[in-house]
Amino acid sequence: MSDLIKHQAEDDFNKARNKALFNEIQNFLNPDRSKLLSFHDVKKILKPKNEVYAGMQTIPIDRIVGSEGRYQDFDSHFLPKSRNLKERWERVDSAHLSDTVLPPIQLYEIGGLYFVRDGNHRVSVAKAQGVGYIDAEVISLKSEITLKPGLNPESLLTEVIKYEKRIFYTETSFGDLTDYWDLEFTSPGQYDVIYNHILVHKYFINETKKEEIPFQDALLSWFDNVYKPVLHVIQKKKLLKMFRDRTASDLYVWIIKQWDELKRKYGLEFSLDQATQVIADTHNRNPLRVVSDWFKRTFQT
């Protein structure tokens, strides 16, 4: 290796590190925005149905947004976050500067974006050098959600929740039937909870009917006789003022879960007003901490 290439690689690494530090400072108040996406975290959220070997492909470098195992070593732009990466990073950069052909990297593809399975330093150097495309061996995981480059963990959750809402409203005609378009959640998976609530409500209605009622009728009955009364309690007790980062729909799910536990303990006649009063009395000392803990247990496991 010539001294010229060696010095150039050292200079390239220092520039990459300075950019990483600047990116970290820019996102000081929102550190998640400077983090590289974790493949396992994205896979856990998107829940792909299967995976297939997609073979050798030439991939646009700007669609590589995360890593399977080294997401803590690089930032959201794949810049090195530690000087411990210096030796290997400079060795790969020197190979690039001397036109040495490196083996293809290995990627996972999910939702139209790519995550590095093997070759994190090669991707980091390629991005730092402005390379447009890179050869890769790809394994593709099937997902119905299409992702866009530039996602961070927070915006990824937002995209997934938007997708879930669109599917729920489309498949159930919820908005057309109720004219209510504000069923909003701050965590994924909650529209499935609502769907199950409607099915359970339908089951109890059918127990007193000779013929099974249509799903749409059960949905409207659940909306008028279950959801709206709980919303009324949420408004009456001004719960949203206490939990400004949550929605009324989030609180509905929490209250129903608490109410069900109380009915199992005291009997099915235990009313919503009684339940909310018990909840208020029980958690009056520090309700914010209690509900925050419940949200963490429910949505982060």
Coordinates of C-alpha atoms in Angstrom, one line a residue:
M1 CA 0.0 0.0 0.0
S2 CA 1.5 3.4 -1.0
D3 CA 1.9 6.1 1.6
L4 CA -0.4 8.3 -0.5
I5 CA -3.3 5.9 -0.3
K6 CA -2.6 5.2 3.4
H7 CA -2.8 8.9 4.2
Q8 CA -5.9 9.4 2.1
A9 CA -7.7 6.5 3.9
E10 CA -6.7 8.0 7.2
D11 CA -8.0 11.4 6.1
D12 CA -11.3 9.8 4.8
F13 CA -11.9 8.1 8.1
N14 CA -11.4 11.4 10.1
K15 CA -13.8 13.2 7.8
A16 CA -16.4 10.4 8.3
R17 CA -16.0 10.5 12.1
N18 CA -16.4 14.3 12.1
K19 CA -19.6 13.9 10.1
A20 CA -20.9 11.3 12.5
L21 CA -20.2 13.6 15.4
F22 CA -22.0 16.5 13.7
N23 CA -25.0 14.2 13.0
E24 CA -25.0 13.2 16.7
I25 CA -25.0 16.9 17.8
Q26 CA -27.7 17.8 15.3
N27 CA -30.0 15.1 16.8
F28 CA -29.0 15.7 20.4
L29 CA -32.6 16.2 21.5
N30 CA -33.9 13.3 19.4
P31 CA -31.1 10.7 19.5
D32 CA -33.2 8.0 17.8
R33 CA -33.0 10.0 14.6
S34 CA -29.2 9.5 14.4
K35 CA -29.4 5.7 15.0
L36 CA -29.0 3.1 12.3
L37 CA -32.0 0.8 12.1
S38 CA -31.7 -2.6 13.7
F39 CA -32.8 -5.4 11.3
H40 CA -34.2 -7.5 14.2
D41 CA -36.2 -4.5 15.5
V42 CA -37.7 -3.8 12.1
K43 CA -38.4 -7.5 11.5
K44 CA -40.2 -7.7 14.9
I45 CA -42.4 -4.8 13.9
L46 CA -43.2 -5.8 10.3
K47 CA -43.6 -9.5 11.0
P48 CA -42.6 -10.9 7.6
K49 CA -44.3 -14.1 6.6
N50 CA -41.4 -15.9 4.9
E51 CA -38.0 -15.4 3.3
V52 CA -36.5 -16.4 0.0
Y53 CA -33.0 -16.3 -1.5
A54 CA -33.0 -13.6 -4.1
G55 CA -29.5 -14.1 -5.5
M56 CA -26.9 -11.6 -6.6
Q57 CA -28.2 -8.1 -7.3
T58 CA -26.8 -4.6 -7.8
I59 CA -28.4 -2.5 -5.1
P60 CA -28.8 1.3 -4.8
I61 CA -26.6 2.3 -1.9
D62 CA -29.2 4.8 -0.5
R63 CA -31.6 2.0 0.1
I64 CA -29.3 0.3 2.6
V65 CA -30.6 1.7 5.9
G66 CA -29.7 -0.8 8.7
S67 CA -27.7 -3.7 9.9
E68 CA -28.3 -7.1 11.4
G69 CA -25.6 -7.0 14.0
R70 CA -23.5 -3.8 13.8
Y71 CA -26.3 -1.1 14.0
Q72 CA -24.6 0.3 17.1
D73 CA -21.3 0.8 15.4
F74 CA -22.6 3.1 12.7
D75 CA -25.0 6.1 12.6
S76 CA -28.1 6.7 10.4
H77 CA -25.8 7.6 7.5
F78 CA -23.6 4.5 8.0
L79 CA -20.8 6.8 9.4
P80 CA -18.5 5.2 11.9
K81 CA -19.4 6.0 15.5
S82 CA -16.2 4.9 17.1
R83 CA -12.5 5.2 16.5
N84 CA -12.3 1.5 17.2
L85 CA -13.5 0.9 13.7
K86 CA -10.6 2.9 12.3
E87 CA -8.2 0.1 11.3
R88 CA -10.7 -2.0 9.4
W89 CA -12.5 1.0 7.9
E90 CA -9.2 2.4 6.5
R91 CA -8.2 -1.1 5.1
V92 CA -11.5 -1.2 3.2
D93 CA -11.1 2.4 2.0
S94 CA -7.6 1.7 0.9
A95 CA -8.9 -1.2 -1.2
H96 CA -11.5 1.1 -2.7
L97 CA -8.9 3.8 -3.5
S98 CA -6.5 1.3 -5.2
D99 CA -9.4 -0.2 -7.3
T100 CA -9.2 -3.6 -5.5
V101 CA -12.3 -5.7 -6.2
L102 CA -13.9 -6.7 -2.9
P103 CA -16.3 -9.6 -2.5
P104 CA -20.1 -8.8 -2.7
I105 CA -21.8 -7.9 0.6
Q106 CA -24.8 -9.8 2.0
L107 CA -28.1 -8.1 2.6
Y108 CA -31.6 -8.7 3.9
E109 CA -34.4 -7.0 2.0
I110 CA -37.7 -6.1 3.7
G111 CA -40.3 -3.6 2.7
G112 CA -38.1 -2.4 -0.2
L113 CA -35.2 -1.4 2.1
Y114 CA -31.9 -3.3 2.8
F115 CA -30.1 -4.3 6.0
V116 CA -26.5 -5.5 6.1
R117 CA -25.9 -9.1 7.0
D118 CA -22.2 -9.0 6.2
G119 CA -20.2 -6.1 4.8
N120 CA -21.0 -3.1 7.1
H121 CA -17.5 -1.5 6.7
R122 CA -17.8 -1.8 2.9
V123 CA -21.2 -0.1 2.9
S124 CA -19.9 2.6 5.2
V125 CA -16.9 3.3 2.9
A126 CA -19.1 3.2 -0.2
K127 CA -21.5 5.7 1.3
A128 CA -18.6 8.0 2.4
Q129 CA -17.1 7.8 -1.1
G130 CA -20.4 8.6 -2.8
V131 CA -20.7 5.2 -4.5
G132 CA -24.2 4.9 -6.1
Y133 CA -24.6 1.1 -6.3
I134 CA -23.0 -2.0 -4.7
D135 CA -23.2 -5.7 -5.6
A136 CA -24.9 -7.9 -3.0
E137 CA -26.2 -11.3 -2.3
V138 CA -29.8 -10.8 -1.1
I139 CA -32.2 -12.6 1.1
S140 CA -35.7 -11.2 0.7
L141 CA -38.3 -11.2 3.5
K142 CA -42.0 -10.8 2.4
S143 CA -43.8 -7.8 3.9
E144 CA -47.0 -6.0 2.8
I145 CA -45.6 -2.7 4.1
T146 CA -43.4 -0.7 1.7
L147 CA -40.8 1.5 3.5
K148 CA -39.0 4.6 2.3
P149 CA -35.4 5.6 2.9
G150 CA -34.7 8.0 5.7
L151 CA -36.7 6.1 8.3
N152 CA -35.7 6.2 12.0
P153 CA -37.3 4.0 14.7
E154 CA -39.9 6.6 15.5
S155 CA -41.0 7.2 11.9
L156 CA -41.0 3.4 11.2
L157 CA -43.6 2.9 13.9
T158 CA -45.6 5.8 12.5
E159 CA -45.6 4.2 9.0
V160 CA -46.6 0.8 10.4
I161 CA -49.5 2.3 12.4
K162 CA -50.7 4.2 9.4
Y163 CA -50.6 1.0 7.4
E164 CA -52.5 -0.9 10.1
K165 CA -55.2 1.8 10.3
R166 CA -55.6 1.8 6.5
I167 CA -56.1 -2.0 6.4
F168 CA -58.5 -1.9 9.4
Y169 CA -60.6 0.9 8.0
T170 CA -60.6 -0.7 4.5
E171 CA -61.4 -4.3 5.5
T172 CA -64.1 -3.4 8.1
S173 CA -65.6 -0.2 6.5
F174 CA -65.2 1.2 10.0
G175 CA -65.2 4.9 8.8
D176 CA -68.1 4.5 6.4
L177 CA -70.2 2.7 9.0
T178 CA -69.5 5.0 12.0
D179 CA -68.3 8.3 10.3
Y180 CA -65.6 8.2 12.9
W181 CA -62.1 8.6 11.5
D182 CA -60.1 9.3 14.7
L183 CA -59.4 5.8 15.9
E184 CA -55.7 6.5 16.4
F185 CA -53.0 4.6 18.3
T186 CA -49.4 5.3 19.3
S187 CA -48.2 1.7 19.1
P188 CA -48.6 -1.0 16.4
G189 CA -50.9 -4.0 16.9
Q190 CA -53.8 -2.1 18.5
Y191 CA -56.2 -2.3 15.5
D192 CA -56.1 -6.1 15.9
V193 CA -57.1 -5.6 19.5
I194 CA -60.1 -3.5 18.4
Y195 CA -61.1 -6.1 15.8
N196 CA -61.1 -8.8 18.5
H197 CA -63.2 -6.6 20.8
I198 CA -65.8 -6.3 18.0
L199 CA -65.7 -10.1 17.5
V200 CA -66.2 -10.7 21.2
H201 CA -69.1 -8.2 21.3
K202 CA -70.6 -10.0 18.3
Y203 CA -70.3 -13.3 20.1
F204 CA -72.3 -12.0 23.2
I205 CA -75.0 -10.5 21.0
N206 CA -75.4 -13.8 19.1
E207 CA -76.0 -15.6 22.4
T208 CA -79.5 -14.0 22.5
K209 CA -80.2 -14.3 18.8
K210 CA -81.6 -17.1 16.7
E211 CA -79.7 -16.0 13.6
E212 CA -76.2 -14.7 13.6
I213 CA -75.9 -10.9 13.2
P214 CA -73.7 -9.5 10.4
F215 CA -70.3 -8.2 11.4
Q216 CA -71.2 -4.7 10.3
D217 CA -74.1 -4.7 12.8
A218 CA -71.9 -5.9 15.6
L219 CA -69.3 -3.2 14.7
L220 CA -72.0 -0.5 15.0
S221 CA -73.3 -1.9 18.2
W222 CA -69.8 -2.1 19.7
F223 CA -69.1 1.5 18.6
D224 CA -72.3 2.9 20.2
N225 CA -72.5 0.7 23.3
V226 CA -68.9 0.1 24.2
Y227 CA -66.4 2.5 22.6
K228 CA -68.4 5.7 22.8
P229 CA -69.3 5.2 26.5
V230 CA -65.7 4.7 27.4
L231 CA -64.7 7.8 25.4
H232 CA -67.3 9.7 27.4
V233 CA -65.6 8.6 30.7
I234 CA -62.2 9.5 29.3
Q235 CA -63.5 13.0 28.5
K236 CA -65.5 13.3 31.8
K237 CA -62.4 12.5 33.9
K238 CA -60.1 14.5 31.6
L239 CA -57.6 11.7 31.3
L240 CA -56.1 12.9 28.1
K241 CA -54.7 16.0 30.0
M242 CA -52.8 13.6 32.2
F243 CA -51.4 11.5 29.3
R244 CA -50.7 14.0 26.6
D245 CA -48.5 11.6 24.6
R246 CA -51.4 9.1 24.3
T247 CA -54.6 9.0 22.4
A248 CA -58.2 8.4 23.5
S249 CA -58.1 5.1 21.7
D250 CA -54.9 4.1 23.6
L251 CA -56.8 4.9 26.9
Y252 CA -59.8 3.0 25.7
V253 CA -57.7 -0.2 25.4
W254 CA -56.2 0.4 28.8
I255 CA -59.5 1.0 30.5
I256 CA -61.2 -2.1 28.9
K257 CA -58.3 -4.3 30.1
Q258 CA -58.6 -2.9 33.6
W259 CA -62.4 -3.3 33.6
D260 CA -62.1 -6.9 32.4
E261 CA -59.8 -7.7 35.3
L262 CA -62.2 -6.1 37.8
K263 CA -65.2 -8.0 36.4
R264 CA -63.3 -11.3 36.7
K265 CA -62.7 -10.3 40.4
Y266 CA -66.1 -8.8 41.3
G267 CA -68.5 -10.3 38.8
L268 CA -70.0 -9.3 35.4
E269 CA -72.3 -6.7 36.9
F270 CA -69.4 -4.5 37.8
S271 CA -70.1 -1.3 35.8
L272 CA -67.9 0.9 33.8
D273 CA -68.5 3.8 36.2
Q274 CA -67.5 1.5 39.2
A275 CA -64.5 0.3 37.3
T276 CA -63.2 3.8 36.4
Q277 CA -63.9 4.9 40.0
V278 CA -61.8 2.0 41.4
I279 CA -59.1 2.7 38.8
A280 CA -59.1 6.4 39.8
D281 CA -59.0 5.6 43.6
T282 CA -56.4 2.9 43.2
H283 CA -54.1 5.0 41.0
N284 CA -54.8 8.4 42.5
R285 CA -51.5 8.6 44.3
N286 CA -49.4 8.4 41.2
P287 CA -51.6 7.6 38.1
L288 CA -49.0 8.8 35.6
R289 CA -46.4 6.3 36.7
V290 CA -48.9 3.4 37.0
V291 CA -50.4 3.9 33.5
S292 CA -47.0 4.6 32.0
D293 CA -45.7 1.3 33.4
W294 CA -48.8 -0.5 31.9
F295 CA -48.2 1.1 28.5
K296 CA -44.6 -0.1 28.6
R297 CA -45.6 -3.6 29.6
T298 CA -48.3 -3.8 26.9
F299 CA -46.7 -2.1 23.9
Q300 CA -42.9 -2.9 24.4
T301 CA -43.1 -6.6 24.9

